[in-house]
Amino acid sequence: MPAIDLGIPAPPPITPVRRRTRRIRVGDVPVGGGAPVSVQTMTTTNTADVDATLQQIAEITAAGCDIVRVAVPSQDDADSLPAITKRSPIPVIADIHFQPRYVFAALDAGCAAVRVNPGNIRKFDDKVGEIAKAATAAAVPIRIGVNAGSLDPRLVAKYGSATPEALVESALWECSLFEEHGFTDMKIAIKHHDPLTMIAANRLLAERCDYPLHLGVTEAGPAFQGAIKSAVAFGILLSEGIGDTIRVSLSAPPVEQVKAGNHILQSLGLRPRKLEIVSCPGCGRLQVDIHRLASQVEAAFDGFPHPLRVAVMGCVVNGPGESREADLGVSCGNGKGQIFVRGQVLRTVPEAHIVAALVEEALRLTAHPDSSQAADSSQAGEAR
């Protein structure tokens, strides 16, 4: 659908200068080298259940996911990869632990990339040359994934715990195994459940290599806590230009992870804004249940195809100011709501009609991007 200029203010000119990295391609998605930051997640289905896995991939794709990772812990999962990669609308990464033979199965199946954690793969050292050769022949990149929970015991003994230095040493050592065979088509992910450790590790890694970096606060927790921890870590690193792909690892459905990731990138000006609800937190001046109203507005605009900034304000203190910055919105009081479009109050409606009025004005505004047309049509219906 063609973009419509709704007059939303452009992000302030503080978009961070991105760290220079080599570029790889995960299927048709470029990663690193100045490419847009991509959003990833991982399916939670049994990979061997092809239909269920593809259904979940379709859902996350609709939510804005760019790349998906699927777990391959068994031969049945590996056998399902050809059907999944063939029918998936976005590139598929095979997540391999413990069994090197599944790496070759994933390459043969047409996976766009393979994630390996050498600390978790038995006799991995004997297979690096073969994997590098097969990945080169297939033009498929390797993701080196280092998690605090699966760090090589030798490094845990050396550093005492999964410190930033230990995580970085593990990642670079694993990369060196492939580099010895001339393979450098890699990206790196080093994760920790503590945002500060994760931030320090990625800063250190960014100084010591030019591989693209995938960001994640692993095992971040339930939706609310995990989203905050991820937003803090990603916001700091991305504002410093560090990070080429992200995954918000929540104990929540993959769709929610994708939505959180997109909101983080939109907030940083690294992805075009879509729907943005500007709503007040509430105070003693309120004469409306602003929390309920904001939730109703958010639900009503879920899936709206055009970028909009909608202000839901509970009183006249901040309402007029916010109205100047929003595409449309409402300022409430005395059981009524003043509906405004681009700072101009168009009509007043009863509280029960506020959500419907906002949707109506949004449809007019996107049908007639010229604000004067929208205003004229709205004023014509003001007597309703």
CSV table of C-alpha atoms in Angstrom, one decimal:
chain,number,residue,atom,x,y,z
A,1,MET,CA,0.0,0.0,0.0
A,2,PRO,CA,1.5,3.4,-1.0
A,3,ALA,CA,2.6,5.5,1.9
A,4,ILE,CA,0.4,8.5,2.7
A,5,ASP,CA,2.0,11.7,4.0
A,6,LEU,CA,0.0,12.5,7.1
A,7,GLY,CA,2.2,15.2,8.3
A,8,ILE,CA,3.7,13.2,11.1
A,9,PRO,CA,6.8,15.0,12.3
A,10,ALA,CA,10.0,13.3,11.1
A,11,PRO,CA,12.2,11.8,13.8
A,12,PRO,CA,14.7,14.3,15.2
A,13,PRO,CA,18.0,14.4,13.5
A,14,ILE,CA,19.8,12.3,16.1
A,15,THR,CA,19.6,8.9,14.5
A,16,PRO,CA,22.8,7.2,15.5
A,17,VAL,CA,25.7,6.6,13.2
A,18,ARG,CA,25.7,2.9,12.7
A,19,ARG,CA,28.8,0.8,13.4
A,20,ARG,CA,30.6,-0.3,10.3
A,21,THR,CA,30.4,-4.0,9.7
A,22,ARG,CA,30.7,-6.5,6.9
A,23,ARG,CA,27.4,-7.4,5.3
A,24,ILE,CA,25.8,-10.8,5.1
A,25,ARG,CA,22.5,-11.9,3.6
A,26,VAL,CA,20.0,-14.1,5.5
A,27,GLY,CA,17.9,-15.1,2.5
A,28,ASP,CA,16.7,-11.9,1.0
A,29,VAL,CA,17.3,-9.9,4.2
A,30,PRO,CA,20.6,-7.9,4.3
A,31,VAL,CA,22.2,-7.8,7.7
A,32,GLY,CA,25.0,-5.4,8.6
A,33,GLY,CA,26.9,-3.1,6.4
A,34,GLY,CA,24.4,-0.3,6.9
A,35,ALA,CA,21.3,-2.4,6.2
A,36,PRO,CA,18.2,-1.6,8.3
A,37,VAL,CA,18.1,-3.3,11.7
A,38,SER,CA,15.9,-6.4,11.3
A,39,VAL,CA,13.5,-8.0,13.8
A,40,GLN,CA,13.7,-11.7,14.6
A,41,THR,CA,11.9,-14.1,16.8
A,42,MET,CA,11.8,-17.9,17.3
A,43,THR,CA,8.8,-20.2,16.8
A,44,THR,CA,7.5,-22.0,19.9
A,45,THR,CA,5.8,-24.9,18.0
A,46,ASN,CA,7.2,-28.4,17.6
A,47,THR,CA,9.2,-27.9,14.4
A,48,ALA,CA,8.2,-31.3,13.2
A,49,ASP,CA,4.6,-30.1,13.1
A,50,VAL,CA,4.9,-28.3,9.8
A,51,ASP,CA,1.5,-26.8,9.6
A,52,ALA,CA,1.5,-25.4,13.1
A,53,THR,CA,5.0,-24.0,12.6
A,54,LEU,CA,4.0,-22.3,9.3
A,55,GLN,CA,0.9,-20.9,10.9
A,56,GLN,CA,3.0,-19.3,13.6
A,57,ILE,CA,5.4,-18.0,11.0
A,58,ALA,CA,2.5,-16.4,9.1
A,59,GLU,CA,1.3,-14.7,12.3
A,60,ILE,CA,4.7,-13.2,13.1
A,61,THR,CA,5.3,-12.1,9.5
A,62,ALA,CA,2.0,-10.2,9.7
A,63,ALA,CA,3.3,-8.6,12.9
A,64,GLY,CA,6.4,-7.3,11.1
A,65,CYS,CA,9.0,-10.1,11.7
A,66,ASP,CA,11.9,-10.1,9.2
A,67,ILE,CA,13.6,-13.4,10.1
A,68,VAL,CA,12.5,-16.5,12.0
A,69,ARG,CA,14.5,-19.1,13.9
A,70,VAL,CA,13.2,-22.7,14.4
A,71,ALA,CA,14.6,-25.2,16.8
A,72,VAL,CA,16.0,-28.4,15.4
A,73,PRO,CA,16.6,-30.8,18.4
A,74,SER,CA,15.6,-34.0,16.6
A,75,GLN,CA,15.8,-35.8,13.3
A,76,ASP,CA,12.1,-35.3,12.9
A,77,ASP,CA,12.6,-31.6,13.1
A,78,ALA,CA,15.5,-31.7,10.6
A,79,ASP,CA,13.3,-33.8,8.2
A,80,SER,CA,10.6,-31.0,8.4
A,81,LEU,CA,12.9,-28.2,7.3
A,82,PRO,CA,12.5,-28.5,3.5
A,83,ALA,CA,8.8,-28.1,3.7
A,84,ILE,CA,9.1,-25.2,6.1
A,85,THR,CA,11.8,-23.3,4.2
A,86,LYS,CA,9.9,-23.8,0.9
A,87,ARG,CA,6.6,-22.3,2.3
A,88,SER,CA,7.8,-19.7,4.8
A,89,PRO,CA,7.3,-16.1,3.6
A,90,ILE,CA,10.4,-15.0,5.5
A,91,PRO,CA,13.9,-16.4,5.8
A,92,VAL,CA,14.3,-19.4,8.2
A,93,ILE,CA,17.3,-19.9,10.5
A,94,ALA,CA,17.9,-23.4,11.9
A,95,ASP,CA,18.8,-23.4,15.5
A,96,ILE,CA,21.3,-26.3,16.1
A,97,HIS,CA,22.6,-27.7,19.4
A,98,PHE,CA,24.3,-30.9,20.3
A,99,GLN,CA,24.3,-32.7,16.8
A,100,PRO,CA,26.5,-31.4,14.0
A,101,ARG,CA,24.7,-33.6,11.5
A,102,TYR,CA,21.6,-31.4,11.7
A,103,VAL,CA,23.7,-28.5,10.4
A,104,PHE,CA,24.2,-30.3,7.1
A,105,ALA,CA,20.5,-31.2,7.0
A,106,ALA,CA,19.6,-27.5,7.4
A,107,LEU,CA,21.9,-26.5,4.6
A,108,ASP,CA,20.5,-29.2,2.4
A,109,ALA,CA,16.9,-28.1,3.3
A,110,GLY,CA,17.5,-24.5,2.1
A,111,CYS,CA,17.6,-22.7,5.4
A,112,ALA,CA,18.7,-19.1,5.0
A,113,ALA,CA,21.2,-19.4,7.9
A,114,VAL,CA,22.3,-21.8,10.6
A,115,ARG,CA,22.8,-20.9,14.3
A,116,VAL,CA,25.4,-23.0,16.1
A,117,ASN,CA,26.7,-22.9,19.6
A,118,PRO,CA,30.0,-24.8,19.6
A,119,GLY,CA,30.0,-25.0,23.3
A,120,ASN,CA,26.9,-27.2,23.0
A,121,ILE,CA,27.9,-29.4,20.1
A,122,ARG,CA,29.7,-32.6,20.8
A,123,LYS,CA,32.9,-33.2,18.8
A,124,PHE,CA,32.3,-29.9,17.0
A,125,ASP,CA,36.0,-29.3,16.4
A,126,ASP,CA,36.1,-32.2,14.1
A,127,LYS,CA,33.2,-30.8,11.9
A,128,VAL,CA,34.1,-27.2,11.5
A,129,GLY,CA,36.0,-27.7,8.2
A,130,GLU,CA,33.1,-29.7,6.8
A,131,ILE,CA,30.5,-27.2,7.9
A,132,ALA,CA,32.5,-24.3,6.6
A,133,LYS,CA,32.8,-26.0,3.2
A,134,ALA,CA,29.2,-26.9,3.0
A,135,ALA,CA,28.0,-23.4,4.1
A,136,THR,CA,30.3,-21.8,1.5
A,137,ALA,CA,28.9,-24.0,-1.2
A,138,ALA,CA,25.4,-23.2,-0.2
A,139,ALA,CA,26.1,-19.4,0.3
A,140,VAL,CA,24.6,-19.6,3.7
A,141,PRO,CA,25.8,-17.6,6.7
A,142,ILE,CA,26.5,-19.0,10.2
A,143,ARG,CA,25.3,-17.4,13.3
A,144,ILE,CA,27.6,-17.9,16.2
A,145,GLY,CA,25.4,-17.8,19.3
A,146,VAL,CA,26.9,-17.6,22.8
A,147,ASN,CA,24.6,-17.7,25.8
A,148,ALA,CA,25.7,-17.3,29.4
A,149,GLY,CA,23.9,-20.5,30.3
A,150,SER,CA,25.8,-22.6,27.8
A,151,LEU,CA,29.3,-21.0,28.1
A,152,ASP,CA,32.3,-23.4,27.7
A,153,PRO,CA,33.2,-24.7,31.2
A,154,ARG,CA,36.8,-23.8,30.6
A,155,LEU,CA,35.9,-20.1,30.3
A,156,VAL,CA,33.6,-20.2,33.3
A,157,ALA,CA,36.6,-21.6,35.2
A,158,LYS,CA,38.9,-18.9,33.8
A,159,TYR,CA,36.7,-15.9,34.6
A,160,GLY,CA,34.6,-17.3,37.5
A,161,SER,CA,31.3,-16.6,35.8
A,162,ALA,CA,29.8,-15.5,32.5
A,163,THR,CA,31.4,-12.1,32.5
A,164,PRO,CA,31.4,-9.8,29.4
A,165,GLU,CA,35.0,-10.8,28.8
A,166,ALA,CA,34.2,-14.5,28.9
A,167,LEU,CA,31.3,-14.1,26.5
A,168,VAL,CA,33.4,-12.2,24.0
A,169,GLU,CA,36.3,-14.6,24.2
A,170,SER,CA,34.0,-17.5,23.6
A,171,ALA,CA,32.4,-15.8,20.5
A,172,LEU,CA,35.7,-14.8,19.0
A,173,TRP,CA,37.2,-18.2,19.6
A,174,GLU,CA,34.3,-19.9,17.9
A,175,CYS,CA,34.6,-17.5,15.0
A,176,SER,CA,38.3,-18.3,14.7
A,177,LEU,CA,37.4,-22.0,14.2
A,178,PHE,CA,35.6,-21.0,11.0
A,179,GLU,CA,38.2,-18.3,10.0
A,180,GLU,CA,40.9,-21.0,10.0
A,181,HIS,CA,39.0,-22.5,7.1
A,182,GLY,CA,38.5,-19.2,5.3
A,183,PHE,CA,34.9,-18.8,6.3
A,184,THR,CA,33.9,-15.3,7.5
A,185,ASP,CA,30.2,-15.2,6.4
A,186,MET,CA,29.1,-14.9,10.0
A,187,LYS,CA,27.1,-12.8,12.5
A,188,ILE,CA,27.5,-13.1,16.3
A,189,ALA,CA,25.0,-13.1,19.1
A,190,ILE,CA,26.2,-12.9,22.7
A,191,LYS,CA,23.4,-13.0,25.3
A,192,HIS,CA,22.9,-12.6,29.0
A,193,HIS,CA,19.9,-12.3,31.2
A,194,ASP,CA,21.4,-9.2,32.8
A,195,PRO,CA,21.1,-6.1,30.6
A,196,LEU,CA,24.2,-4.4,32.0
A,197,THR,CA,26.3,-7.5,31.3
A,198,MET,CA,24.8,-7.9,27.8
A,199,ILE,CA,25.5,-4.2,27.1
A,200,ALA,CA,29.1,-4.4,28.3
A,201,ALA,CA,29.7,-7.6,26.3
A,202,ASN,CA,28.4,-6.2,23.0
A,203,ARG,CA,30.4,-3.0,23.4
A,204,LEU,CA,33.5,-5.0,23.9
A,205,LEU,CA,32.7,-7.3,21.0
A,206,ALA,CA,32.0,-4.3,18.7
A,207,GLU,CA,35.5,-3.0,19.4
A,208,ARG,CA,37.2,-6.3,18.6
A,209,CYS,CA,35.5,-7.4,15.3
A,210,ASP,CA,33.5,-6.2,12.3
A,211,TYR,CA,31.0,-9.0,12.2
A,212,PRO,CA,27.3,-8.0,12.3
A,213,LEU,CA,25.8,-8.3,15.8
A,214,HIS,CA,22.5,-9.8,16.8
A,215,LEU,CA,21.2,-8.3,20.1
A,216,GLY,CA,19.2,-10.1,22.7
A,217,VAL,CA,18.7,-10.1,26.5
A,218,THR,CA,18.1,-13.8,26.8
A,219,GLU,CA,15.5,-15.2,29.2
A,220,ALA,CA,14.4,-11.6,29.8
A,221,GLY,CA,11.3,-12.7,31.6
A,222,PRO,CA,7.5,-12.1,31.4
A,223,ALA,CA,6.2,-9.6,28.9
A,224,PHE,CA,6.3,-6.5,31.0
A,225,GLN,CA,9.6,-7.1,32.7
A,226,GLY,CA,11.3,-8.6,29.6
A,227,ALA,CA,10.2,-5.8,27.3
A,228,ILE,CA,11.6,-3.2,29.7
A,229,LYS,CA,14.9,-5.0,30.1
A,230,SER,CA,15.2,-5.4,26.3
A,231,ALA,CA,14.3,-1.9,25.5
A,232,VAL,CA,16.9,-0.5,28.0
A,233,ALA,CA,19.7,-2.7,26.6
A,234,PHE,CA,18.7,-2.3,22.9
A,235,GLY,CA,18.1,1.5,23.3
A,236,ILE,CA,21.6,2.0,24.7
A,237,LEU,CA,23.4,-0.1,22.2
A,238,LEU,CA,21.5,1.0,19.1
A,239,SER,CA,21.9,4.6,20.1
A,240,GLU,CA,25.6,3.9,20.0
A,241,GLY,CA,25.3,2.4,16.6
A,242,ILE,CA,25.8,-1.2,17.8
A,243,GLY,CA,23.4,-3.9,16.6
A,244,ASP,CA,22.2,-5.2,13.3
A,245,THR,CA,19.3,-7.5,14.3
A,246,ILE,CA,17.3,-7.8,17.5
A,247,ARG,CA,15.1,-10.3,19.3
A,248,VAL,CA,13.0,-9.4,22.3
A,249,SER,CA,13.1,-12.7,24.3
A,250,LEU,CA,9.9,-12.6,26.3
A,251,SER,CA,8.0,-15.4,28.1
A,252,ALA,CA,5.1,-14.4,25.8
A,253,PRO,CA,3.9,-15.5,22.3
A,254,PRO,CA,6.3,-14.8,19.4
A,255,VAL,CA,3.9,-12.2,18.0
A,256,GLU,CA,4.3,-10.1,21.1
A,257,GLN,CA,8.1,-10.4,20.9
A,258,VAL,CA,7.9,-9.0,17.3
A,259,LYS,CA,5.6,-6.2,18.2
A,260,ALA,CA,7.9,-5.2,21.1
A,261,GLY,CA,10.9,-5.3,18.8
A,262,ASN,CA,9.2,-3.1,16.2
A,263,HIS,CA,8.1,-0.6,18.8
A,264,ILE,CA,11.7,-0.3,20.1
A,265,LEU,CA,13.1,0.4,16.6
A,266,GLN,CA,10.3,2.9,15.9
A,267,SER,CA,11.0,4.7,19.1
A,268,LEU,CA,14.6,5.1,18.1
A,269,GLY,CA,13.8,6.3,14.5
A,270,LEU,CA,15.3,3.1,13.1
A,271,ARG,CA,12.0,1.9,11.6
A,272,PRO,CA,9.1,3.9,10.1
A,273,ARG,CA,6.5,4.8,12.7
A,274,LYS,CA,3.1,3.1,12.5
A,275,LEU,CA,0.4,3.6,15.0
A,276,GLU,CA,1.5,5.6,18.1
A,277,ILE,CA,-0.9,6.2,21.0
A,278,VAL,CA,0.0,9.3,23.0
A,279,SER,CA,-2.0,9.1,26.3
A,280,CYS,CA,-1.6,10.7,29.7
A,281,PRO,CA,-0.9,8.6,32.8
A,282,GLY,CA,-3.8,10.1,34.8
A,283,CYS,CA,-4.1,12.4,37.8
A,284,GLY,CA,-6.7,13.9,40.1
A,285,ARG,CA,-8.0,16.2,37.4
A,286,LEU,CA,-9.3,13.3,35.4
A,287,GLN,CA,-13.0,13.1,34.7
A,288,VAL,CA,-12.7,10.0,32.5
A,289,ASP,CA,-11.2,6.5,32.9
A,290,ILE,CA,-8.2,7.3,30.8
A,291,HIS,CA,-6.6,3.9,31.2
A,292,ARG,CA,-9.7,2.1,29.9
A,293,LEU,CA,-10.2,4.7,27.1
A,294,ALA,CA,-6.6,4.4,25.9
A,295,SER,CA,-6.9,0.6,25.8
A,296,GLN,CA,-10.1,0.9,23.8
A,297,VAL,CA,-8.5,3.3,21.3
A,298,GLU,CA,-5.4,1.0,21.0
A,299,ALA,CA,-7.7,-2.0,20.3
A,300,ALA,CA,-9.8,-0.1,17.8
A,301,PHE,CA,-6.7,1.0,15.8
A,302,ASP,CA,-5.0,-2.4,16.0
A,303,GLY,CA,-3.9,-3.3,12.4
A,304,PHE,CA,-4.7,0.2,11.1
A,305,PRO,CA,-2.7,0.3,7.8
A,306,HIS,CA,-1.5,3.9,8.0
A,307,PRO,CA,0.9,5.6,10.4
A,308,LEU,CA,-0.9,7.8,12.8
A,309,ARG,CA,-0.1,9.6,16.1
A,310,VAL,CA,-3.3,9.5,18.2
A,311,ALA,CA,-3.5,11.5,21.4
A,312,VAL,CA,-5.8,10.4,24.2
A,313,MET,CA,-5.8,13.2,26.8
A,314,GLY,CA,-7.8,13.2,30.1
A,315,CYS,CA,-8.1,17.0,30.7
A,316,VAL,CA,-7.4,20.4,29.2
A,317,VAL,CA,-4.0,20.9,30.7
A,318,ASN,CA,-1.9,19.0,28.2
A,319,GLY,CA,-4.6,18.2,25.6
A,320,PRO,CA,-4.2,21.4,23.5
A,321,GLY,CA,-0.5,21.1,23.4
A,322,GLU,CA,-0.5,17.4,22.4
A,323,SER,CA,-3.2,18.2,19.8
A,324,ARG,CA,-0.6,20.3,17.9
A,325,GLU,CA,1.8,17.3,17.7
A,326,ALA,CA,-0.7,14.5,16.9
A,327,ASP,CA,-2.6,13.7,13.7
A,328,LEU,CA,-5.8,13.4,15.7
A,329,GLY,CA,-7.0,12.8,19.2
A,330,VAL,CA,-9.4,13.7,22.0
A,331,SER,CA,-9.3,15.9,25.1
A,332,CYS,CA,-11.8,14.7,27.7
A,333,GLY,CA,-13.9,16.3,30.5
A,334,ASN,CA,-17.4,16.4,31.9
A,335,GLY,CA,-18.5,13.2,30.2
A,336,LYS,CA,-17.5,14.5,26.8
A,337,GLY,CA,-14.6,14.5,24.4
A,338,GLN,CA,-13.3,17.2,22.1
A,339,ILE,CA,-12.2,15.5,18.9
A,340,PHE,CA,-9.3,17.3,17.1
A,341,VAL,CA,-7.4,16.7,13.9
A,342,ARG,CA,-4.0,18.3,13.5
A,343,GLY,CA,-4.6,20.7,16.4
A,344,GLN,CA,-8.0,21.9,15.2
A,345,VAL,CA,-11.1,21.0,17.4
A,346,LEU,CA,-13.7,19.6,15.1
A,347,ARG,CA,-16.5,18.5,17.3
A,348,THR,CA,-17.6,17.4,20.8
A,349,VAL,CA,-19.0,14.0,21.4
A,350,PRO,CA,-20.4,12.1,24.4
A,351,GLU,CA,-17.8,9.9,26.2
A,352,ALA,CA,-19.4,6.7,24.9
A,353,HIS,CA,-18.8,7.8,21.3
A,354,ILE,CA,-15.2,8.9,21.6
A,355,VAL,CA,-13.6,5.7,20.1
A,356,ALA,CA,-16.0,5.6,17.2
A,357,ALA,CA,-15.4,9.3,16.5
A,358,LEU,CA,-11.7,8.8,16.4
A,359,VAL,CA,-11.9,5.9,14.0
A,360,GLU,CA,-14.2,7.9,11.8
A,361,GLU,CA,-11.9,10.8,11.7
A,362,ALA,CA,-8.9,8.5,11.1
A,363,LEU,CA,-10.6,7.0,8.1
A,364,ARG,CA,-11.4,10.5,6.7
A,365,LEU,CA,-7.9,11.7,7.3
A,366,THR,CA,-6.3,8.8,5.5
A,367,ALA,CA,-8.8,8.9,2.7
A,368,HIS,CA,-8.1,12.7,2.3
A,369,PRO,CA,-4.5,13.4,3.5
A,370,ASP,CA,-5.1,17.1,2.8
A,371,SER,CA,-6.0,18.3,6.2
A,372,SER,CA,-8.4,20.9,4.9
A,373,GLN,CA,-10.5,18.2,3.2
A,374,ALA,CA,-10.6,16.2,6.4
A,375,ALA,CA,-11.6,19.2,8.4
A,376,ASP,CA,-14.3,20.3,5.9
A,377,SER,CA,-15.8,16.8,5.9
A,378,SER,CA,-15.7,16.6,9.7
A,379,GLN,CA,-17.2,20.0,10.2
A,380,ALA,CA,-20.0,19.0,7.9
A,381,GLY,CA,-21.0,16.3,10.3
A,382,GLU,CA,-20.5,18.2,13.4
A,383,ALA,CA,-24.2,18.5,14.0
A,384,ARG,CA,-24.6,14.7,14.4
